[in-house]
Amino acid sequence: MLHKLLLALACSLLLGQTADAADTPQVRMQTRFGDIVIELEADKAPQTVNNFLGYARDGFYDGTIFHRVIPGFMIQGGGYTPALQPKPTRSSIRNEADNGLKNLRGTIAMARTGDPHSASAQFFINVVNNPFLDHRGKSLDGWGYAVFGRVIQGMEIVDRIAALPTGGSNNPLFQDAPRQAFAIDHVSVITSAVPPRTTGH
C-alpha cells in the first residue's frame, strides 16, 4: 500500500513539473555577444507563445538581425536579413496584450504595425519599463503590445546590443539599425535554464 502511495505521489509530481514546463517554455537566443535565455508565458499568451515557438523551431530567426535598436527604449528584431530584406512570414495573430502582462524591463513583446492584430514574427525586448506600450482598452490606440515572456539570463547582452552605434543607412526605415549588422545566430527551444555560453566579441 505504501509503495502504491509513493508511486502515485511521484507520478503527481512529474505531471506537475511537465505542466509547469509546458506553461513556461524557455528559448535560448545565441548571439556573438553571448546568449539570452527567455522564459515564455504560455498560460498568459498561448497563441503568441505558440506562434513564436513555431518560428523558432522552423529556424526562421536564425540569421535575422536586430534592425531597430534604441537606447533607453527597446531592441527589435526577427524580421530582416543582414541585407535588410524582409523575411516572408505566416499570417498575423490576435493581439494578446489584454493578458495582464506589462512592458517592463526585460520583457519580450510582439512588434506590430498600427493595426493592433498585425503581429507576425517580429518581437522586441524592453530595456526599460515602457508602460505606454501596455494594454489600456480595446480601442485602436489602447490595445498596446503583447508581452509574452521575460529574459531570465543575459540581460547584460540585451543592454550591450541596445548600446550599439546606429544610423548610416540610406533607407529612412532603418535609421535605428546598428551600423554593423547584429545577427541572431540561432534560437533554440529548451526545457530549463542553462548557463550561457562564454561571451565573445
Tab-separated table of C-alpha atoms in Angstrom:
chain	number	residue	atom	x	y	z
A	1	MET	CA	0.000	0.000	0.000
A	2	LEU	CA	2.760	2.416	0.959
A	3	HIS	CA	4.597	1.582	-2.270
A	4	LYS	CA	1.496	2.461	-4.317
A	5	LEU	CA	1.075	5.760	-2.465
A	6	LEU	CA	4.708	6.712	-3.072
A	7	LEU	CA	4.377	5.803	-6.749
A	8	ALA	CA	1.225	7.886	-7.090
A	9	LEU	CA	2.943	10.850	-5.412
A	10	ALA	CA	5.931	10.565	-7.735
A	11	CYS	CA	3.660	10.493	-10.790
A	12	SER	CA	1.750	13.507	-9.500
A	13	LEU	CA	4.977	15.485	-9.040
A	14	LEU	CA	6.188	14.510	-12.506
A	15	LEU	CA	2.921	15.595	-14.104
A	16	GLY	CA	3.098	18.891	-12.229
A	17	GLN	CA	6.622	19.535	-13.463
A	18	THR	CA	5.585	18.691	-17.022
A	19	ALA	CA	2.665	21.106	-16.805
A	20	ASP	CA	4.936	23.835	-15.436
A	21	ALA	CA	7.390	23.299	-18.313
A	22	ALA	CA	4.525	23.498	-20.813
A	23	ASP	CA	3.267	26.743	-19.248
A	24	THR	CA	6.718	28.370	-19.188
A	25	PRO	CA	8.849	27.012	-22.027
A	26	GLN	CA	12.243	28.628	-22.485
A	27	VAL	CA	14.261	29.602	-25.530
A	28	ARG	CA	17.945	30.376	-25.916
A	29	MET	CA	18.847	33.177	-28.330
A	30	GLN	CA	22.502	32.875	-29.344
A	31	THR	CA	24.446	35.960	-30.462
A	32	ARG	CA	28.097	36.857	-30.860
A	33	PHE	CA	27.937	38.715	-27.533
A	34	GLY	CA	26.583	35.667	-25.713
A	35	ASP	CA	23.245	34.004	-25.007
A	36	ILE	CA	19.892	35.429	-23.978
A	37	VAL	CA	17.560	32.958	-22.238
A	38	ILE	CA	13.877	33.861	-22.327
A	39	GLU	CA	11.059	32.261	-20.345
A	40	LEU	CA	7.728	32.353	-22.168
A	41	GLU	CA	4.307	32.798	-20.545
A	42	ALA	CA	2.232	30.214	-22.414
A	43	ASP	CA	-0.545	30.370	-19.833
A	44	LYS	CA	-0.970	34.143	-20.313
A	45	ALA	CA	-0.259	34.406	-24.055
A	46	PRO	CA	-0.902	30.963	-25.564
A	47	GLN	CA	-1.327	31.978	-29.198
A	48	THR	CA	1.643	34.340	-29.128
A	49	VAL	CA	3.929	31.784	-27.481
A	50	ASN	CA	2.833	29.036	-29.855
A	51	ASN	CA	3.482	31.358	-32.795
A	52	PHE	CA	6.947	32.341	-31.525
A	53	LEU	CA	7.917	28.732	-30.782
A	54	GLY	CA	6.806	27.723	-34.268
A	55	TYR	CA	9.111	30.273	-35.868
A	56	ALA	CA	11.945	29.265	-33.540
A	57	ARG	CA	11.595	25.547	-34.288
A	58	ASP	CA	11.489	26.275	-38.024
A	59	GLY	CA	14.807	28.163	-37.793
A	60	PHE	CA	13.121	31.344	-39.010
A	61	TYR	CA	15.001	33.613	-36.597
A	62	ASP	CA	18.440	32.171	-37.356
A	63	GLY	CA	20.469	34.835	-39.172
A	64	THR	CA	17.910	37.613	-38.723
A	65	ILE	CA	19.105	40.902	-37.267
A	66	PHE	CA	18.142	43.408	-34.613
A	67	HIS	CA	17.117	46.096	-37.082
A	68	ARG	CA	15.808	48.671	-34.598
A	69	VAL	CA	17.948	49.486	-31.570
A	70	ILE	CA	17.004	52.445	-29.367
A	71	PRO	CA	18.861	53.016	-26.061
A	72	GLY	CA	16.504	53.722	-23.181
A	73	PHE	CA	13.657	52.038	-25.030
A	74	MET	CA	13.987	48.595	-26.666
A	75	ILE	CA	15.713	46.386	-29.235
A	76	GLN	CA	13.623	44.925	-32.073
A	77	GLY	CA	14.349	42.019	-34.370
A	78	GLY	CA	13.095	38.868	-36.001
A	79	GLY	CA	12.077	40.146	-39.412
A	80	TYR	CA	15.030	41.114	-41.600
A	81	THR	CA	18.201	39.640	-43.056
A	82	PRO	CA	21.578	41.424	-42.708
A	83	ALA	CA	20.894	42.875	-46.176
A	84	LEU	CA	17.758	44.491	-44.682
A	85	GLN	CA	15.489	42.266	-46.737
A	86	PRO	CA	12.213	41.211	-45.079
A	87	LYS	CA	11.587	37.518	-44.485
A	88	PRO	CA	8.209	36.105	-45.515
A	89	THR	CA	6.007	35.309	-42.532
A	90	ARG	CA	2.872	33.388	-41.729
A	91	SER	CA	-0.475	35.047	-41.063
A	92	SER	CA	-0.739	37.633	-38.303
A	93	ILE	CA	-2.062	36.679	-34.864
A	94	ARG	CA	-4.506	38.091	-32.356
A	95	ASN	CA	-3.115	40.728	-30.029
A	96	GLU	CA	-2.969	39.202	-26.535
A	97	ALA	CA	-1.881	42.433	-24.818
A	98	ASP	CA	-5.011	42.160	-22.657
A	99	ASN	CA	-3.385	39.312	-20.688
A	100	GLY	CA	-2.281	41.463	-17.751
A	101	LEU	CA	1.463	41.289	-18.518
A	102	LYS	CA	3.262	44.645	-18.568
A	103	ASN	CA	6.029	46.028	-20.763
A	104	LEU	CA	8.650	46.063	-18.007
A	105	ARG	CA	12.424	45.995	-18.419
A	106	GLY	CA	13.494	42.579	-19.638
A	107	THR	CA	10.144	41.528	-21.075
A	108	ILE	CA	9.686	40.384	-24.663
A	109	ALA	CA	6.666	41.559	-26.663
A	110	MET	CA	5.361	41.360	-30.207
A	111	ALA	CA	6.072	44.191	-32.633
A	112	ARG	CA	3.286	45.225	-34.984
A	113	THR	CA	2.005	47.949	-37.312
A	114	GLY	CA	-0.789	50.386	-36.480
A	115	ASP	CA	-3.252	47.517	-36.772
A	116	PRO	CA	-3.494	46.016	-33.254
A	117	HIS	CA	-3.754	42.483	-34.652
A	118	SER	CA	-0.958	42.649	-37.242
A	119	ALA	CA	1.906	40.954	-35.327
A	120	SER	CA	3.530	38.007	-37.056
A	121	ALA	CA	7.213	37.252	-36.354
A	122	GLN	CA	8.935	40.427	-35.185
A	123	PHE	CA	9.474	40.968	-31.467
A	124	PHE	CA	11.186	43.437	-29.160
A	125	ILE	CA	12.836	43.294	-25.762
A	126	ASN	CA	12.204	46.222	-23.423
A	127	VAL	CA	15.390	47.690	-21.965
A	128	VAL	CA	13.425	49.945	-19.585
A	129	ASN	CA	9.882	49.950	-18.225
A	130	ASN	CA	7.603	51.147	-21.054
A	131	PRO	CA	4.121	51.500	-19.522
A	132	PHE	CA	2.830	53.490	-22.508
A	133	LEU	CA	3.011	50.243	-24.508
A	134	ASP	CA	0.648	48.409	-22.136
A	135	HIS	CA	-2.955	47.495	-22.897
A	136	ARG	CA	-5.372	50.233	-21.849
A	137	GLY	CA	-8.528	49.177	-23.655
A	138	LYS	CA	-9.801	47.627	-26.864
A	139	SER	CA	-9.620	50.770	-28.953
A	140	LEU	CA	-7.217	51.319	-31.850
A	141	ASP	CA	-4.888	53.394	-29.670
A	142	GLY	CA	-5.378	51.435	-26.466
A	143	TRP	CA	-4.658	47.835	-27.445
A	144	GLY	CA	-0.971	48.023	-26.595
A	145	TYR	CA	1.773	45.498	-27.349
A	146	ALA	CA	1.502	41.877	-26.238
A	147	VAL	CA	4.095	40.775	-23.684
A	148	PHE	CA	4.653	37.014	-23.785
A	149	GLY	CA	7.803	36.365	-21.761
A	150	ARG	CA	10.830	37.752	-19.956
A	151	VAL	CA	14.603	37.500	-20.079
A	152	ILE	CA	15.860	35.298	-17.235
A	153	GLN	CA	19.535	35.193	-18.277
A	154	GLY	CA	21.613	37.515	-20.423
A	155	MET	CA	20.014	40.909	-19.826
A	156	GLU	CA	23.547	42.315	-19.924
A	157	ILE	CA	23.700	41.056	-23.522
A	158	VAL	CA	20.482	42.934	-24.329
A	159	ASP	CA	21.990	46.107	-22.833
A	160	ARG	CA	25.131	45.692	-24.965
A	161	ILE	CA	23.017	45.364	-28.098
A	162	ALA	CA	20.996	48.444	-27.101
A	163	ALA	CA	24.250	50.428	-26.841
A	164	LEU	CA	25.437	49.616	-30.375
A	165	PRO	CA	26.032	52.656	-32.615
A	166	THR	CA	23.235	53.110	-35.139
A	167	GLY	CA	22.497	55.130	-38.261
A	168	GLY	CA	24.186	55.414	-41.605
A	169	SER	CA	21.557	53.598	-43.645
A	170	ASN	CA	20.268	55.356	-46.756
A	171	ASN	CA	16.870	53.844	-46.047
A	172	PRO	CA	14.903	56.053	-43.619
A	173	LEU	CA	13.147	52.941	-42.289
A	174	PHE	CA	16.447	51.706	-40.838
A	175	GLN	CA	17.937	54.787	-39.185
A	176	ASP	CA	17.892	52.910	-35.865
A	177	ALA	CA	19.634	49.830	-37.271
A	178	PRO	CA	23.147	49.117	-35.943
A	179	ARG	CA	25.845	50.371	-38.316
A	180	GLN	CA	27.280	46.885	-38.323
A	181	ALA	CA	24.525	44.310	-38.703
A	182	PHE	CA	23.981	42.394	-35.480
A	183	ALA	CA	22.503	38.970	-36.167
A	184	ILE	CA	20.790	36.354	-34.073
A	185	ASP	CA	22.888	33.246	-34.700
A	186	HIS	CA	20.332	30.696	-33.549
A	187	VAL	CA	17.182	30.388	-31.460
A	188	SER	CA	16.562	27.028	-29.797
A	189	VAL	CA	13.773	25.771	-27.563
A	190	ILE	CA	14.983	24.432	-24.204
A	191	THR	CA	13.171	22.893	-21.256
A	192	SER	CA	15.110	24.583	-18.465
A	193	ALA	CA	17.570	27.418	-17.959
A	194	VAL	CA	21.225	26.575	-18.577
A	195	PRO	CA	24.452	28.552	-18.072
A	196	PRO	CA	25.007	30.896	-21.040
A	197	ARG	CA	27.906	30.455	-23.424
A	198	THR	CA	31.163	32.279	-22.826
A	199	THR	CA	30.809	35.848	-24.033
A	200	GLY	CA	32.609	36.602	-27.267
A	201	HIS	CA	33.245	39.629	-29.454
